[in-house]
Amino acid sequence: MTAKIINGKEISEKILNEIKIKVENLDIKPTLAVISVGNNSASEIYVRNKENRAKEVGFNSIVKKLPEETSKDELLSTIEKLNQNPDINGILLQLPLPKHLNEKDFLDKISPIKDVDGFNTYNAGKLFKGETPYAIPCTPKGILKIFEEEKIELEGKTITVIGRSNIVGKPLSALLTMKNATVILAHSKTKNLKELSKISDIVIAAVGKSGFLKEDMIKEGAIVIDVGINRDNDGKITGDVDFDTIVKKASFITPVPKGVGPLTIAMLISNTYELYKIQKGLE
Ligand code: NAD
């Protein structure tokens, strides 16, 4: 079997175009504010990308670039000003923060109705209770969009999610459970990962280790989603999946790049638009 390679870029362009058309008719455009602290070169690329995408769909985009030595109080005050500013619809705190700042001290300070990443406790709690949060974390939401676009049914499927981070694995497992899938949430202490992934209809790798998921860890015809973004020494980006071998055994696979990554950004834009609508009473 040779897998269908899912074109995440194409799906994301479609979503962004739909939003762009809707935004053209708005008198007041949605505004996304991104807070970036310090000099992380990878973060700078991500922030620029988010800014460009927001502008492309007709949003206003504000980047608050704060120096590496920003204090806790200064960052809290920046967040609070954006919370209070009625012109700002979505606030994103770019992670990771410099070492002296703990993300836990800040994510919950973003107003839940402006929490475009869906990372704060209110929105995460709603998600885990199966209720509707203001925003769902972008990468898990993007992965669900891939299943929707490819007409992949989730009900009754056994799905192994490898990685239990708060931004990918945990919220994704909650969302898949809501879709009536049986979810195995595997992590670094999982003892029999290969046995679990091999019985799974869908395997989603969010580990952060290049080529981690090998061909002998999946069953014939499995659906494989690669969340990983790993940079090798030459700056080349690779996923968590051993693509060249798995592509010959899976039924669907997402590549890296142009797989899950573009969907994450599209969902950020989608979340900003959804929050705008809620704030303007358009929902
Ligand atoms: P993380 O880096 O916070 O944690 C990694 C997870 O992998 C942990 O839960 C850990 O338990 C698990 N793990 C580590 N070694 C393992 C092993 N041997 N067996 C099983 N599980 C193991 O996770 P993250 O922030 O979700 O990031 C994971 C990857 O996804 C990274 O490469 C990251 O860059 C990427 N990512 C991509 C996107 C995107 O838009 N495509 C978004 C977010 C993260």
mmCIF file of C-alpha atoms and ligand atoms in Angstrom:
data_model
loop_
_atom_site.group_PDB
_atom_site.id
_atom_site.type_symbol
_atom_site.label_atom_id
_atom_site.label_comp_id
_atom_site.label_asym_id
_atom_site.label_seq_id
_atom_site.Cartn_x
_atom_site.Cartn_y
_atom_site.Cartn_z
ATOM 1 C CA MET A 1 0.000 0.000 0.000
ATOM 2 C CA THR A 2 1.151 3.537 -0.685
ATOM 3 C CA ALA A 3 -0.314 6.240 1.511
ATOM 4 C CA LYS A 4 -2.169 9.278 0.340
ATOM 5 C CA ILE A 5 0.029 12.233 1.283
ATOM 6 C CA ILE A 6 -2.230 14.811 2.896
ATOM 7 C CA ASN A 7 -1.594 18.322 1.645
ATOM 8 C CA GLY A 8 -1.891 20.439 4.783
ATOM 9 C CA LYS A 9 -0.822 23.539 2.917
ATOM 10 C CA GLU A 10 -3.706 23.218 0.477
ATOM 11 C CA ILE A 11 -6.268 22.631 3.246
ATOM 12 C CA SER A 12 -4.965 25.617 5.180
ATOM 13 C CA GLU A 13 -5.069 27.888 2.103
ATOM 14 C CA LYS A 14 -8.703 26.937 1.599
ATOM 15 C CA ILE A 15 -9.567 27.813 5.213
ATOM 16 C CA LEU A 16 -7.638 31.089 5.080
ATOM 17 C CA ASN A 17 -9.327 32.090 1.835
ATOM 18 C CA GLU A 18 -12.751 31.470 3.341
ATOM 19 C CA ILE A 19 -11.873 33.699 6.292
ATOM 20 C CA LYS A 20 -10.403 36.374 4.010
ATOM 21 C CA ILE A 21 -13.661 36.625 2.087
ATOM 22 C CA LYS A 22 -15.668 37.003 5.301
ATOM 23 C CA VAL A 23 -13.272 39.649 6.646
ATOM 24 C CA GLU A 24 -13.581 41.738 3.464
ATOM 25 C CA ASN A 25 -17.178 42.497 4.448
ATOM 26 C CA LEU A 26 -16.322 43.661 7.966
ATOM 27 C CA ASP A 27 -16.037 47.381 8.731
ATOM 28 C CA ILE A 28 -13.883 46.770 11.764
ATOM 29 C CA LYS A 29 -11.231 44.136 11.133
ATOM 30 C CA PRO A 30 -10.222 41.508 13.725
ATOM 31 C CA THR A 31 -6.954 42.253 15.519
ATOM 32 C CA LEU A 32 -4.441 39.677 16.689
ATOM 33 C CA ALA A 33 -1.775 40.677 19.197
ATOM 34 C CA VAL A 34 1.315 38.516 19.564
ATOM 35 C CA ILE A 35 3.634 39.010 22.520
ATOM 36 C CA SER A 36 7.183 37.887 21.911
ATOM 37 C CA VAL A 37 9.777 38.005 24.692
ATOM 38 C CA GLY A 38 13.520 37.671 24.136
ATOM 39 C CA ASN A 39 15.593 36.563 21.162
ATOM 40 C CA ASN A 40 14.623 33.015 20.247
ATOM 41 C CA SER A 41 15.374 32.726 16.532
ATOM 42 C CA ALA A 42 12.819 29.930 15.925
ATOM 43 C CA SER A 43 10.154 31.974 17.730
ATOM 44 C CA GLU A 44 10.987 35.010 15.616
ATOM 45 C CA ILE A 45 10.260 33.006 12.455
ATOM 46 C CA TYR A 46 6.974 31.700 13.905
ATOM 47 C CA VAL A 47 5.899 35.185 15.013
ATOM 48 C CA ARG A 48 6.673 36.689 11.593
ATOM 49 C CA ASN A 49 4.746 33.889 9.943
ATOM 50 C CA LYS A 50 1.711 34.473 12.180
ATOM 51 C CA GLU A 51 1.882 38.216 11.546
ATOM 52 C CA ASN A 52 2.062 37.718 7.774
ATOM 53 C CA ARG A 53 -0.815 35.255 7.727
ATOM 54 C CA ALA A 54 -2.991 37.571 9.840
ATOM 55 C CA LYS A 55 -2.310 40.461 7.457
ATOM 56 C CA GLU A 56 -2.958 38.312 4.382
ATOM 57 C CA VAL A 57 -6.520 37.588 5.511
ATOM 58 C CA GLY A 58 -7.128 41.266 6.249
ATOM 59 C CA PHE A 59 -6.662 41.247 10.030
ATOM 60 C CA ASN A 60 -4.783 43.900 11.923
ATOM 61 C CA SER A 61 -1.695 42.419 13.485
ATOM 62 C CA ILE A 62 0.223 43.792 16.421
ATOM 63 C CA VAL A 63 3.502 42.350 17.657
ATOM 64 C CA LYS A 64 4.635 43.393 21.127
ATOM 65 C CA LYS A 65 8.315 42.612 21.101
ATOM 66 C CA LEU A 66 9.750 42.700 24.604
ATOM 67 C CA PRO A 67 13.445 42.412 25.516
ATOM 68 C CA GLU A 68 15.017 39.258 26.988
ATOM 69 C CA GLU A 69 15.329 40.882 30.420
ATOM 70 C CA THR A 70 11.599 41.707 30.680
ATOM 71 C CA SER A 71 10.401 41.270 34.282
ATOM 72 C CA LYS A 72 7.364 39.300 35.416
ATOM 73 C CA ASP A 73 5.524 42.521 36.282
ATOM 74 C CA GLU A 74 6.295 44.084 32.908
ATOM 75 C CA LEU A 75 4.953 41.069 31.046
ATOM 76 C CA LEU A 76 1.855 40.916 33.258
ATOM 77 C CA SER A 77 1.223 44.592 32.631
ATOM 78 C CA THR A 78 1.573 44.102 28.840
ATOM 79 C CA ILE A 79 -0.995 41.284 28.952
ATOM 80 C CA GLU A 80 -3.377 43.319 31.100
ATOM 81 C CA LYS A 81 -3.230 46.307 28.736
ATOM 82 C CA LEU A 82 -4.106 44.060 25.816
ATOM 83 C CA ASN A 83 -6.926 42.465 27.852
ATOM 84 C CA GLN A 84 -8.372 45.908 28.529
ATOM 85 C CA ASN A 85 -8.002 47.160 24.957
ATOM 86 C CA PRO A 86 -11.347 46.638 23.165
ATOM 87 C CA ASP A 87 -9.606 46.826 19.773
ATOM 88 C CA ILE A 88 -7.666 43.597 20.464
ATOM 89 C CA ASN A 89 -9.568 40.385 19.793
ATOM 90 C CA GLY A 90 -6.912 37.710 20.218
ATOM 91 C CA ILE A 91 -3.810 37.599 22.414
ATOM 92 C CA LEU A 92 -1.036 35.080 21.908
ATOM 93 C CA LEU A 93 1.989 34.714 24.136
ATOM 94 C CA GLN A 94 4.742 33.164 22.045
ATOM 95 C CA LEU A 95 6.420 30.269 23.866
ATOM 96 C CA PRO A 96 8.993 29.399 25.054
ATOM 97 C CA LEU A 97 9.637 32.338 27.354
ATOM 98 C CA PRO A 98 13.134 33.228 28.585
ATOM 99 C CA LYS A 99 14.197 30.992 31.514
ATOM 100 C CA HIS A 100 13.481 33.528 34.284
ATOM 101 C CA LEU A 101 9.800 33.690 33.282
ATOM 102 C CA ASN A 102 7.418 30.814 33.986
ATOM 103 C CA GLU A 103 4.656 30.428 31.398
ATOM 104 C CA LYS A 104 2.250 29.258 34.132
ATOM 105 C CA ASP A 105 2.344 32.773 35.626
ATOM 106 C CA PHE A 106 1.077 34.313 32.396
ATOM 107 C CA LEU A 107 -1.169 32.009 30.378
ATOM 108 C CA ASP A 108 -4.003 32.288 32.905
ATOM 109 C CA LYS A 109 -3.723 36.081 32.886
ATOM 110 C CA ILE A 110 -4.858 36.274 29.286
ATOM 111 C CA SER A 111 -8.576 36.921 29.283
ATOM 112 C CA PRO A 112 -10.286 33.607 28.314
ATOM 113 C CA ILE A 113 -12.301 35.401 25.642
ATOM 114 C CA LYS A 114 -9.056 36.637 24.016
ATOM 115 C CA ASP A 115 -7.059 33.443 24.631
ATOM 116 C CA VAL A 116 -6.526 32.600 20.979
ATOM 117 C CA ASP A 117 -4.318 29.578 21.755
ATOM 118 C CA GLY A 118 -6.862 28.080 24.170
ATOM 119 C CA PHE A 119 -4.071 27.419 26.681
ATOM 120 C CA ASN A 120 -5.510 29.001 29.790
ATOM 121 C CA THR A 121 -7.160 26.964 32.521
ATOM 122 C CA TYR A 122 -10.682 28.152 31.805
ATOM 123 C CA ASN A 123 -10.570 27.118 28.149
ATOM 124 C CA ALA A 124 -8.588 23.926 28.807
ATOM 125 C CA GLY A 125 -11.054 22.980 31.583
ATOM 126 C CA LYS A 126 -14.037 23.516 29.302
ATOM 127 C CA LEU A 127 -12.408 21.343 26.678
ATOM 128 C CA PHE A 128 -11.751 18.515 29.127
ATOM 129 C CA LYS A 129 -15.349 18.638 30.373
ATOM 130 C CA GLY A 130 -16.578 18.241 26.815
ATOM 131 C CA GLU A 131 -18.017 21.772 26.846
ATOM 132 C CA THR A 132 -17.350 24.532 24.336
ATOM 133 C CA PRO A 133 -14.298 26.663 25.173
ATOM 134 C CA TYR A 134 -13.810 30.090 23.613
ATOM 135 C CA ALA A 135 -10.861 28.658 21.722
ATOM 136 C CA ILE A 136 -9.448 25.181 21.107
ATOM 137 C CA PRO A 137 -5.629 24.838 20.894
ATOM 138 C CA CYS A 138 -4.578 25.359 17.290
ATOM 139 C CA THR A 139 -2.583 22.210 16.512
ATOM 140 C CA PRO A 140 -5.193 19.715 17.832
ATOM 141 C CA LYS A 141 -7.931 21.703 16.129
ATOM 142 C CA GLY A 142 -5.943 21.637 12.884
ATOM 143 C CA ILE A 143 -5.528 17.860 13.123
ATOM 144 C CA LEU A 144 -9.298 17.436 13.514
ATOM 145 C CA LYS A 145 -9.716 19.630 10.455
ATOM 146 C CA ILE A 146 -7.459 17.277 8.485
ATOM 147 C CA PHE A 147 -9.656 14.308 9.457
ATOM 148 C CA GLU A 148 -12.742 16.288 8.484
ATOM 149 C CA GLU A 149 -11.328 17.348 5.106
ATOM 150 C CA GLU A 150 -10.152 13.818 4.299
ATOM 151 C CA LYS A 151 -13.488 12.387 5.473
ATOM 152 C CA ILE A 152 -11.752 10.140 7.989
ATOM 153 C CA GLU A 153 -14.301 8.813 10.458
ATOM 154 C CA LEU A 154 -13.099 8.837 14.080
ATOM 155 C CA GLU A 155 -15.960 7.137 15.910
ATOM 156 C CA GLY A 156 -14.955 3.711 17.175
ATOM 157 C CA LYS A 157 -11.360 4.069 15.962
ATOM 158 C CA THR A 158 -8.428 3.196 18.188
ATOM 159 C CA ILE A 159 -6.009 6.109 18.161
ATOM 160 C CA THR A 160 -2.581 6.303 19.743
ATOM 161 C CA VAL A 161 -1.378 9.826 20.438
ATOM 162 C CA ILE A 162 2.317 9.843 21.285
ATOM 163 C CA GLY A 163 3.212 12.836 23.474
ATOM 164 C CA ARG A 164 1.207 14.315 26.360
ATOM 165 C CA SER A 165 2.014 18.022 26.134
ATOM 166 C CA ASN A 166 -0.562 20.626 27.141
ATOM 167 C CA ILE A 167 -0.441 22.152 23.682
ATOM 168 C CA VAL A 168 -0.829 19.017 21.558
ATOM 169 C CA GLY A 169 -1.231 15.553 23.122
ATOM 170 C CA LYS A 170 -3.575 16.253 26.039
ATOM 171 C CA PRO A 171 -6.076 18.546 24.300
ATOM 172 C CA LEU A 172 -5.966 16.318 21.215
ATOM 173 C CA SER A 173 -6.826 13.256 23.303
ATOM 174 C CA ALA A 174 -9.801 15.143 24.789
ATOM 175 C CA LEU A 175 -11.036 16.184 21.340
ATOM 176 C CA LEU A 176 -10.678 12.689 19.894
ATOM 177 C CA THR A 177 -12.528 11.240 22.887
ATOM 178 C CA MET A 178 -15.370 13.666 22.187
ATOM 179 C CA LYS A 179 -15.427 12.278 18.654
ATOM 180 C CA ASN A 180 -16.029 8.820 20.173
ATOM 181 C CA ALA A 181 -12.585 7.441 19.401
ATOM 182 C CA THR A 182 -10.771 5.200 21.877
ATOM 183 C CA VAL A 183 -7.630 7.106 22.727
ATOM 184 C CA ILE A 184 -4.319 5.771 23.982
ATOM 185 C CA LEU A 185 -2.246 8.692 25.240
ATOM 186 C CA ALA A 186 1.343 7.444 25.183
ATOM 187 C CA HIS A 187 4.371 9.243 26.571
ATOM 188 C CA SER A 188 8.006 8.823 27.577
ATOM 189 C CA LYS A 189 7.148 6.373 30.385
ATOM 190 C CA THR A 190 4.885 4.178 28.254
ATOM 191 C CA LYS A 191 6.327 0.648 28.410
ATOM 192 C CA ASN A 192 4.793 -1.145 25.435
ATOM 193 C CA LEU A 193 4.415 1.642 22.905
ATOM 194 C CA LYS A 194 4.966 -0.533 19.842
ATOM 195 C CA GLU A 195 2.226 -2.984 20.914
ATOM 196 C CA LEU A 196 -0.189 -0.084 21.394
ATOM 197 C CA SER A 197 0.625 1.798 18.215
ATOM 198 C CA LYS A 198 0.502 -1.407 16.191
ATOM 199 C CA ILE A 199 -3.116 -2.105 17.123
ATOM 200 C CA SER A 200 -4.141 1.473 16.352
ATOM 201 C CA ASP A 201 -6.118 2.616 13.337
ATOM 202 C CA ILE A 202 -4.571 6.066 13.650
ATOM 203 C CA VAL A 203 -1.196 7.020 15.114
ATOM 204 C CA ILE A 204 -0.356 10.641 15.874
ATOM 205 C CA ALA A 205 3.259 11.436 16.724
ATOM 206 C CA ALA A 206 3.972 14.579 18.787
ATOM 207 C CA VAL A 207 7.260 13.625 20.372
ATOM 208 C CA GLY A 208 9.899 16.041 19.105
ATOM 209 C CA LYS A 209 12.305 13.307 17.935
ATOM 210 C CA SER A 210 13.187 13.070 14.276
ATOM 211 C CA GLY A 211 12.027 9.813 12.639
ATOM 212 C CA PHE A 212 10.792 8.411 15.985
ATOM 213 C CA LEU A 213 7.810 6.482 14.578
ATOM 214 C CA LYS A 214 9.156 3.559 12.567
ATOM 215 C CA GLU A 215 7.433 1.393 10.011
ATOM 216 C CA ASP A 216 7.314 -1.624 12.358
ATOM 217 C CA MET A 217 5.299 0.419 14.897
ATOM 218 C CA ILE A 218 2.179 0.727 12.737
ATOM 219 C CA LYS A 219 -0.208 -1.730 11.176
ATOM 220 C CA GLU A 220 -0.791 -1.989 7.432
ATOM 221 C CA GLY A 221 -3.162 0.759 6.291
ATOM 222 C CA ALA A 222 -2.908 2.870 9.460
ATOM 223 C CA ILE A 223 -3.427 6.623 9.256
ATOM 224 C CA VAL A 224 -0.349 8.516 10.416
ATOM 225 C CA ILE A 225 -0.246 12.147 11.493
ATOM 226 C CA ASP A 226 3.157 13.723 12.040
ATOM 227 C CA VAL A 227 3.140 16.721 14.376
ATOM 228 C CA GLY A 228 6.895 16.906 14.919
ATOM 229 C CA ILE A 229 9.005 19.854 13.842
ATOM 230 C CA ASN A 230 12.655 19.020 14.351
ATOM 231 C CA ARG A 231 15.555 21.024 12.980
ATOM 232 C CA ASP A 232 18.717 19.114 12.128
ATOM 233 C CA ASN A 233 22.189 20.660 12.187
ATOM 234 C CA ASP A 234 21.847 21.895 8.602
ATOM 235 C CA GLY A 235 18.586 23.657 9.485
ATOM 236 C CA LYS A 236 16.525 21.052 7.605
ATOM 237 C CA ILE A 237 13.103 20.438 9.127
ATOM 238 C CA THR A 238 12.049 16.850 9.782
ATOM 239 C CA GLY A 239 9.044 15.259 11.425
ATOM 240 C CA ASP A 240 8.656 12.576 14.099
ATOM 241 C CA VAL A 241 7.772 9.957 11.498
ATOM 242 C CA ASP A 242 10.123 7.864 9.384
ATOM 243 C CA PHE A 243 8.307 9.101 6.303
ATOM 244 C CA ASP A 244 10.068 7.128 3.545
ATOM 245 C CA THR A 245 9.216 3.720 5.010
ATOM 246 C CA ILE A 246 5.841 4.532 6.577
ATOM 247 C CA VAL A 247 4.507 6.076 3.361
ATOM 248 C CA LYS A 248 4.652 2.578 1.847
ATOM 249 C CA LYS A 249 2.563 0.995 4.610
ATOM 250 C CA ALA A 250 0.064 3.636 5.806
ATOM 251 C CA SER A 251 -3.163 4.636 4.077
ATOM 252 C CA PHE A 252 -2.814 8.356 4.827
ATOM 253 C CA ILE A 253 0.177 10.349 6.032
ATOM 254 C CA THR A 254 0.936 13.999 6.703
ATOM 255 C CA PRO A 255 4.336 15.192 5.482
ATOM 256 C CA VAL A 256 6.697 17.585 7.246
ATOM 257 C CA PRO A 257 6.785 20.342 6.161
ATOM 258 C CA LYS A 258 3.385 21.152 4.576
ATOM 259 C CA GLY A 259 1.381 18.855 6.822
ATOM 260 C CA VAL A 260 0.114 19.777 10.275
ATOM 261 C CA GLY A 261 2.188 23.000 10.526
ATOM 262 C CA PRO A 262 0.161 25.127 8.063
ATOM 263 C CA LEU A 263 -3.060 23.949 9.730
ATOM 264 C CA THR A 264 -1.817 25.226 13.092
ATOM 265 C CA ILE A 265 -1.463 28.736 11.698
ATOM 266 C CA ALA A 266 -4.781 28.519 9.855
ATOM 267 C CA MET A 267 -6.463 27.572 13.140
ATOM 268 C CA LEU A 268 -4.840 30.521 14.880
ATOM 269 C CA ILE A 269 -6.414 32.785 12.295
ATOM 270 C CA SER A 270 -9.711 30.902 12.586
ATOM 271 C CA ASN A 271 -9.670 31.218 16.391
ATOM 272 C CA THR A 272 -9.002 34.967 16.162
ATOM 273 C CA TYR A 273 -11.964 35.340 13.847
ATOM 274 C CA GLU A 274 -14.193 33.237 16.141
ATOM 275 C CA LEU A 275 -13.195 35.286 19.198
ATOM 276 C CA TYR A 276 -13.855 38.497 17.278
ATOM 277 C CA LYS A 277 -17.360 37.276 16.472
ATOM 278 C CA ILE A 278 -18.056 36.335 20.093
ATOM 279 C CA GLN A 279 -16.771 39.708 21.325
ATOM 280 C CA LYS A 280 -18.867 41.595 18.775
ATOM 281 C CA GLY A 281 -21.952 39.534 19.588
ATOM 282 C CA LEU A 282 -22.040 38.131 16.059
ATOM 283 C CA GLU A 283 -22.366 34.514 17.233
HETATM 284 P P1 NAD B 1 6.860 18.316 24.199
HETATM 285 O O1 NAD B 1 8.142 18.641 23.486
HETATM 286 O O2 NAD B 1 6.401 19.217 25.268
HETATM 287 O O3 NAD B 1 6.933 16.870 24.817
HETATM 288 C C1 NAD B 1 7.257 15.737 24.092
HETATM 289 C C2 NAD B 1 6.340 14.608 24.480
HETATM 290 O O4 NAD B 1 6.858 13.432 23.901
HETATM 291 C C3 NAD B 1 6.244 14.365 25.983
HETATM 292 O O5 NAD B 1 4.886 14.266 26.370
HETATM 293 C C4 NAD B 1 6.962 13.049 26.198
HETATM 294 O O6 NAD B 1 6.354 12.266 27.224
HETATM 295 C C5 NAD B 1 6.846 12.387 24.847
HETATM 296 N N1 NAD B 1 7.976 11.495 24.604
HETATM 297 C C6 NAD B 1 9.285 11.798 24.642
HETATM 298 N N2 NAD B 1 10.026 10.697 24.409
HETATM 299 C C7 NAD B 1 9.160 9.684 24.207
HETATM 300 C C8 NAD B 1 9.313 8.312 23.943
HETATM 301 N N3 NAD B 1 10.518 7.757 23.828
HETATM 302 N N4 NAD B 1 8.200 7.555 23.798
HETATM 303 C C9 NAD B 1 6.971 8.099 23.909
HETATM 304 N N5 NAD B 1 6.769 9.412 24.159
HETATM 305 C C10 NAD B 1 7.850 10.192 24.323
HETATM 306 O O7 NAD B 1 5.716 18.126 23.115
HETATM 307 P P2 NAD B 1 5.074 19.163 22.097
HETATM 308 O O8 NAD B 1 5.288 20.566 22.567
HETATM 309 O O9 NAD B 1 3.723 18.622 21.888
HETATM 310 O O10 NAD B 1 5.973 18.991 20.792
HETATM 311 C C11 NAD B 1 6.143 17.753 20.153
HETATM 312 C C12 NAD B 1 6.648 17.985 18.755
HETATM 313 O O11 NAD B 1 5.628 18.621 18.008
HETATM 314 C C13 NAD B 1 7.852 18.911 18.654
HETATM 315 O O12 NAD B 1 8.656 18.485 17.558
HETATM 316 C C14 NAD B 1 7.244 20.248 18.342
HETATM 317 O O13 NAD B 1 8.140 21.106 17.656
HETATM 318 C C15 NAD B 1 6.114 19.840 17.460
HETATM 319 N N6 NAD B 1 4.991 20.763 17.369
HETATM 320 C C16 NAD B 1 4.518 21.004 16.124
HETATM 321 C C17 NAD B 1 3.437 21.822 15.962
HETATM 322 C C18 NAD B 1 2.908 22.037 14.578
HETATM 323 O O14 NAD B 1 2.206 22.997 14.340
HETATM 324 N N7 NAD B 1 3.191 21.134 13.643
HETATM 325 C C19 NAD B 1 2.832 22.432 17.056
HETATM 326 C C20 NAD B 1 3.337 22.152 18.315
HETATM 327 C C21 NAD B 1 4.418 21.300 18.467
#
